[in-house]
Amino acid sequence: MRVGVGLLANGAAASEVTATVLRVTSSSGLRNVSVQVTFDEVVISYLPDELSTPFTRVRAASDRVQDFARLAAFEDVTHDYITGDIGLDEARHRAAAIPQTSTIYKPLLATAGFAVMGGGLALSFGAETIVVLAATLAAGLLVSIADLLGRRRIPAFYSQAVGGLIAVMTAVLVSLIDPTVNSSIVVVACIIVQLTGLASIGAMQDAVTGWYVTAAGRILETLMLTVGVVAGVRGGLLLA
């Protein structure tokens, strides 16, 4: 269950989660195991024999992110256990410790990376220096605010809308400072930063492999977050 939830919470496709859990139970000598994966939930049921009551456990995968370092760590634990390199107790201990480990990149470094990405996008569109600087600052600001709102458990839709509003207001400020530059590039760069990674590989993999409910949930999530950006940009334009 820890492996299944860990994989789902860190961006793995439903088909991959199911296959991995079944490999773990099979290598443990358990048969008649059923695994059901939905958008944010893992259900594992084990039937020892036809006369016994099924043992079922359900656990939700909250705070889903795309953390490939933790995803690889869960896969390493699974591989080591299946191959017999580690025992059950050590595998359980390592699987339980993975969610507690800190991320490789600190929040400040990640924010700086997104900020540089915003400036780089503006530069790739041929923007002037003031527009590149504005896109860098706006991208860093919207990522910081999205992280702050996420910690306060505010839905991501609203953080996306706030990000779109920040992008437009920054573009308006640039236009007031220098009306001759193309300030709309700031908005374009910020939109790309906000939408980066939303259309996850997991959603497409679920759709291709037949996990349509999970795929539809992930694609709908991407659509709603995109609508949040559009709402923020539209609100900013009306305010401007």
Tab-separated table of C-alpha atoms in Angstrom:
chain	number	residue	atom	x	y	z
A	1	MET	CA	0.000	0.000	0.000
A	2	ARG	CA	2.839	2.396	0.819
A	3	VAL	CA	4.465	1.735	-2.529
A	4	GLY	CA	1.195	2.111	-4.437
A	5	VAL	CA	0.217	5.362	-2.750
A	6	GLY	CA	3.758	6.689	-3.073
A	7	LEU	CA	3.848	6.015	-6.798
A	8	LEU	CA	0.403	7.520	-7.412
A	9	ALA	CA	1.109	10.608	-5.301
A	10	ASN	CA	4.326	11.352	-7.176
A	11	GLY	CA	3.022	11.163	-10.727
A	12	ALA	CA	2.981	7.501	-11.781
A	13	ALA	CA	0.287	6.236	-14.114
A	14	ALA	CA	-2.483	4.022	-12.736
A	15	SER	CA	-1.349	1.069	-14.847
A	16	GLU	CA	2.166	1.370	-13.451
A	17	VAL	CA	0.882	1.556	-9.871
A	18	THR	CA	-1.268	-1.543	-10.337
A	19	ALA	CA	1.498	-3.568	-11.976
A	20	THR	CA	4.041	-2.635	-9.311
A	21	VAL	CA	1.733	-3.497	-6.404
A	22	LEU	CA	0.900	-6.867	-7.983
A	23	ARG	CA	4.612	-7.617	-8.459
A	24	VAL	CA	5.222	-6.907	-4.783
A	25	THR	CA	2.343	-9.098	-3.589
A	26	SER	CA	3.273	-11.877	-6.024
A	27	SER	CA	6.880	-11.914	-4.855
A	28	SER	CA	5.552	-12.126	-1.273
A	29	GLY	CA	3.648	-15.287	-2.132
A	30	LEU	CA	0.198	-13.692	-2.093
A	31	ARG	CA	-2.315	-14.715	-4.734
A	32	ASN	CA	-5.890	-13.552	-5.404
A	33	VAL	CA	-4.931	-9.913	-4.907
A	34	SER	CA	-7.047	-7.210	-6.534
A	35	VAL	CA	-5.772	-3.655	-7.012
A	36	GLN	CA	-7.999	-0.732	-7.969
A	37	VAL	CA	-6.551	2.708	-8.656
A	38	THR	CA	-8.685	5.797	-9.121
A	39	PHE	CA	-7.749	9.439	-9.566
A	40	ASP	CA	-6.413	9.852	-6.017
A	41	GLU	CA	-7.077	6.547	-4.239
A	42	VAL	CA	-5.598	3.051	-4.052
A	43	VAL	CA	-7.667	0.017	-3.037
A	44	ILE	CA	-5.989	-3.344	-2.386
A	45	SER	CA	-8.029	-6.447	-1.599
A	46	TYR	CA	-6.672	-9.894	-0.708
A	47	LEU	CA	-8.747	-13.101	-0.645
A	48	PRO	CA	-6.859	-15.931	1.116
A	49	ASP	CA	-9.374	-18.559	-0.020
A	50	GLU	CA	-12.981	-18.857	-1.098
A	51	LEU	CA	-14.227	-19.411	2.453
A	52	SER	CA	-12.423	-16.444	4.012
A	53	THR	CA	-13.450	-12.829	4.293
A	54	PRO	CA	-11.483	-10.543	1.957
A	55	PHE	CA	-8.941	-8.256	3.586
A	56	THR	CA	-9.265	-4.804	2.012
A	57	ARG	CA	-7.361	-1.608	2.599
A	58	VAL	CA	-8.118	1.812	1.108
A	59	ARG	CA	-5.832	4.810	1.205
A	60	ALA	CA	-6.021	8.214	-0.493
A	61	ALA	CA	-3.033	9.754	-2.263
A	62	SER	CA	-3.355	13.368	-1.189
A	63	ASP	CA	-1.145	16.260	-2.326
A	64	ARG	CA	-0.288	14.733	-5.692
A	65	VAL	CA	2.831	16.201	-7.274
A	66	GLN	CA	5.379	15.277	-9.912
A	67	ASP	CA	8.433	14.355	-7.860
A	68	PHE	CA	10.572	12.061	-9.975
A	69	ALA	CA	13.218	11.655	-7.254
A	70	ARG	CA	10.732	10.079	-4.837
A	71	LEU	CA	9.157	8.149	-7.695
A	72	ALA	CA	12.534	6.616	-8.489
A	73	ALA	CA	13.117	5.882	-4.782
A	74	PHE	CA	9.875	3.881	-4.550
A	75	GLU	CA	10.813	1.987	-7.712
A	76	ASP	CA	14.263	1.209	-6.273
A	77	VAL	CA	12.736	-0.175	-3.063
A	78	THR	CA	10.328	-2.300	-5.077
A	79	HIS	CA	13.091	-3.647	-7.322
A	80	ASP	CA	15.383	-4.473	-4.389
A	81	TYR	CA	12.579	-6.302	-2.572
A	82	ILE	CA	11.411	-8.272	-5.598
A	83	THR	CA	14.958	-9.353	-6.446
A	84	GLY	CA	15.583	-10.377	-2.843
A	85	ASP	CA	18.331	-7.832	-2.136
A	86	ILE	CA	16.447	-6.593	0.929
A	87	GLY	CA	13.968	-8.220	3.299
A	88	LEU	CA	10.395	-7.297	4.081
A	89	ASP	CA	11.181	-5.290	7.227
A	90	GLU	CA	13.853	-3.206	5.517
A	91	ALA	CA	11.601	-2.645	2.502
A	92	ARG	CA	8.758	-1.435	4.731
A	93	HIS	CA	11.135	0.858	6.622
A	94	ARG	CA	12.577	2.369	3.437
A	95	ALA	CA	9.140	2.831	1.856
A	96	ALA	CA	7.858	4.591	4.972
A	97	ALA	CA	10.900	6.879	5.091
A	98	ILE	CA	10.677	8.131	1.484
A	99	PRO	CA	7.753	10.591	2.000
A	100	GLN	CA	9.564	12.030	5.027
A	101	THR	CA	12.706	12.908	3.102
A	102	SER	CA	13.162	16.489	1.976
A	103	THR	CA	13.040	17.334	-1.698
A	104	ILE	CA	16.303	17.606	-3.612
A	105	TYR	CA	15.668	21.190	-4.665
A	106	LYS	CA	14.819	23.728	-1.984
A	107	PRO	CA	11.777	25.991	-2.536
A	108	LEU	CA	13.951	29.066	-3.060
A	109	LEU	CA	16.014	27.307	-5.727
A	110	ALA	CA	12.886	25.985	-7.448
A	111	THR	CA	11.359	29.475	-7.458
A	112	ALA	CA	14.554	30.915	-8.898
A	113	GLY	CA	14.484	28.240	-11.596
A	114	PHE	CA	10.942	29.141	-12.640
A	115	ALA	CA	11.853	32.836	-12.579
A	116	VAL	CA	14.797	32.265	-14.899
A	117	MET	CA	12.533	30.143	-17.077
A	118	GLY	CA	10.098	33.060	-17.415
A	119	GLY	CA	12.880	35.433	-18.376
A	120	GLY	CA	14.341	32.904	-20.805
A	121	LEU	CA	10.977	32.469	-22.505
A	122	ALA	CA	10.601	36.213	-22.914
A	123	LEU	CA	14.120	36.399	-24.322
A	124	SER	CA	13.361	33.605	-26.791
A	125	PHE	CA	10.412	35.672	-28.071
A	126	GLY	CA	12.776	38.567	-28.814
A	127	ALA	CA	11.685	40.766	-25.927
A	128	GLU	CA	13.534	43.867	-24.793
A	129	THR	CA	15.565	43.963	-21.596
A	130	ILE	CA	12.824	45.526	-19.473
A	131	VAL	CA	10.334	42.885	-20.635
A	132	VAL	CA	12.776	40.054	-19.847
A	133	LEU	CA	13.344	41.437	-16.345
A	134	ALA	CA	9.609	41.877	-15.802
A	135	ALA	CA	8.875	38.320	-16.959
A	136	THR	CA	11.566	37.004	-14.615
A	137	LEU	CA	10.148	38.858	-11.618
A	138	ALA	CA	6.533	38.003	-12.472
A	139	ALA	CA	7.288	34.291	-12.913
A	140	GLY	CA	9.130	34.135	-9.603
A	141	LEU	CA	6.347	36.029	-7.839
A	142	LEU	CA	3.492	33.904	-9.150
A	143	VAL	CA	5.320	30.660	-8.281
A	144	SER	CA	5.994	31.943	-4.748
A	145	ILE	CA	2.356	32.940	-4.263
A	146	ALA	CA	1.143	29.599	-5.646
A	147	ASP	CA	3.378	27.798	-3.143
A	148	LEU	CA	2.070	29.974	-0.309
A	149	LEU	CA	-1.566	29.368	-1.268
A	150	GLY	CA	-0.889	25.642	-1.592
A	151	ARG	CA	0.448	25.510	1.958
A	152	ARG	CA	-2.773	27.157	3.133
A	153	ARG	CA	-4.786	24.422	1.390
A	154	ILE	CA	-6.326	26.832	-1.102
A	155	PRO	CA	-7.349	25.030	-4.321
A	156	ALA	CA	-4.863	25.283	-7.183
A	157	PHE	CA	-7.536	26.840	-9.417
A	158	TYR	CA	-7.334	30.072	-7.421
A	159	SER	CA	-3.548	30.152	-7.388
A	160	GLN	CA	-3.572	29.778	-11.179
A	161	ALA	CA	-6.042	32.673	-11.438
A	162	VAL	CA	-3.871	34.833	-9.182
A	163	GLY	CA	-0.869	33.987	-11.342
A	164	GLY	CA	-2.692	35.112	-14.479
A	165	LEU	CA	-3.670	38.340	-12.746
A	166	ILE	CA	-0.055	38.979	-11.699
A	167	ALA	CA	1.133	38.433	-15.268
A	168	VAL	CA	-1.308	40.991	-16.692
A	169	MET	CA	-0.649	43.572	-13.989
A	170	THR	CA	3.090	43.254	-14.561
A	171	ALA	CA	2.580	43.720	-18.292
A	172	VAL	CA	0.479	46.829	-17.619
A	173	LEU	CA	3.229	48.229	-15.401
A	174	VAL	CA	5.831	47.611	-18.110
A	175	SER	CA	3.595	49.317	-20.666
A	176	LEU	CA	3.281	52.367	-18.416
A	177	ILE	CA	7.052	52.553	-18.011
A	178	ASP	CA	7.827	52.101	-21.707
A	179	PRO	CA	4.859	52.071	-24.120
A	180	THR	CA	7.109	51.208	-27.061
A	181	VAL	CA	7.912	47.643	-25.923
A	182	ASN	CA	5.765	44.554	-26.444
A	183	SER	CA	4.652	43.994	-22.854
A	184	SER	CA	2.251	41.182	-23.776
A	185	ILE	CA	5.262	38.860	-23.930
A	186	VAL	CA	5.284	38.977	-20.119
A	187	VAL	CA	1.805	37.416	-20.074
A	188	VAL	CA	2.749	34.744	-22.606
A	189	ALA	CA	5.889	33.779	-20.672
A	190	CYS	CA	4.001	33.558	-17.370
A	191	ILE	CA	1.241	31.429	-18.892
A	192	ILE	CA	3.810	28.940	-20.186
A	193	VAL	CA	5.460	28.817	-16.746
A	194	GLN	CA	2.102	28.125	-15.075
A	195	LEU	CA	1.083	25.396	-17.516
A	196	THR	CA	4.428	23.591	-17.483
A	197	GLY	CA	4.013	19.951	-16.491
A	198	LEU	CA	0.234	20.002	-16.117
A	199	ALA	CA	-0.411	17.683	-19.081
A	200	SER	CA	1.416	14.855	-17.375
A	201	ILE	CA	2.734	11.775	-19.082
A	202	GLY	CA	0.717	9.759	-16.589
A	203	ALA	CA	-2.587	11.044	-17.977
A	204	MET	CA	-1.677	10.078	-21.527
A	205	GLN	CA	-0.323	6.715	-20.371
A	206	ASP	CA	-3.565	6.001	-18.508
A	207	ALA	CA	-5.607	6.847	-21.606
A	208	VAL	CA	-3.486	4.668	-23.876
A	209	THR	CA	-3.458	1.686	-21.516
A	210	GLY	CA	-7.226	1.760	-20.935
A	211	TRP	CA	-7.471	3.465	-17.515
A	212	TYR	CA	-10.004	5.946	-18.821
A	213	VAL	CA	-11.485	7.111	-15.522
A	214	THR	CA	-8.107	8.057	-14.069
A	215	ALA	CA	-7.018	9.592	-17.373
A	216	ALA	CA	-10.213	11.640	-17.566
A	217	GLY	CA	-9.692	12.876	-14.007
A	218	ARG	CA	-6.142	14.001	-14.702
A	219	ILE	CA	-7.035	15.642	-17.995
A	220	LEU	CA	-9.990	17.427	-16.361
A	221	GLU	CA	-7.659	18.676	-13.633
A	222	THR	CA	-5.351	20.107	-16.288
A	223	LEU	CA	-8.327	21.718	-18.017
A	224	MET	CA	-9.587	23.341	-14.817
A	225	LEU	CA	-6.146	24.729	-13.959
A	226	THR	CA	-5.913	26.129	-17.482
A	227	VAL	CA	-9.327	27.736	-17.037
A	228	GLY	CA	-7.983	29.275	-13.820
A	229	VAL	CA	-5.155	30.933	-15.758
A	230	VAL	CA	-7.605	32.203	-18.372
A	231	ALA	CA	-9.869	33.613	-15.655
A	232	GLY	CA	-6.940	35.418	-14.038
A	233	VAL	CA	-5.748	36.875	-17.331
A	234	ARG	CA	-9.266	37.951	-18.302
A	235	GLY	CA	-9.818	39.540	-14.900
A	236	GLY	CA	-6.537	41.395	-15.210
A	237	LEU	CA	-7.459	42.692	-18.640
A	238	LEU	CA	-10.838	43.932	-17.382
A	239	LEU	CA	-9.151	45.621	-14.418
A	240	ALA	CA	-6.538	47.202	-16.685
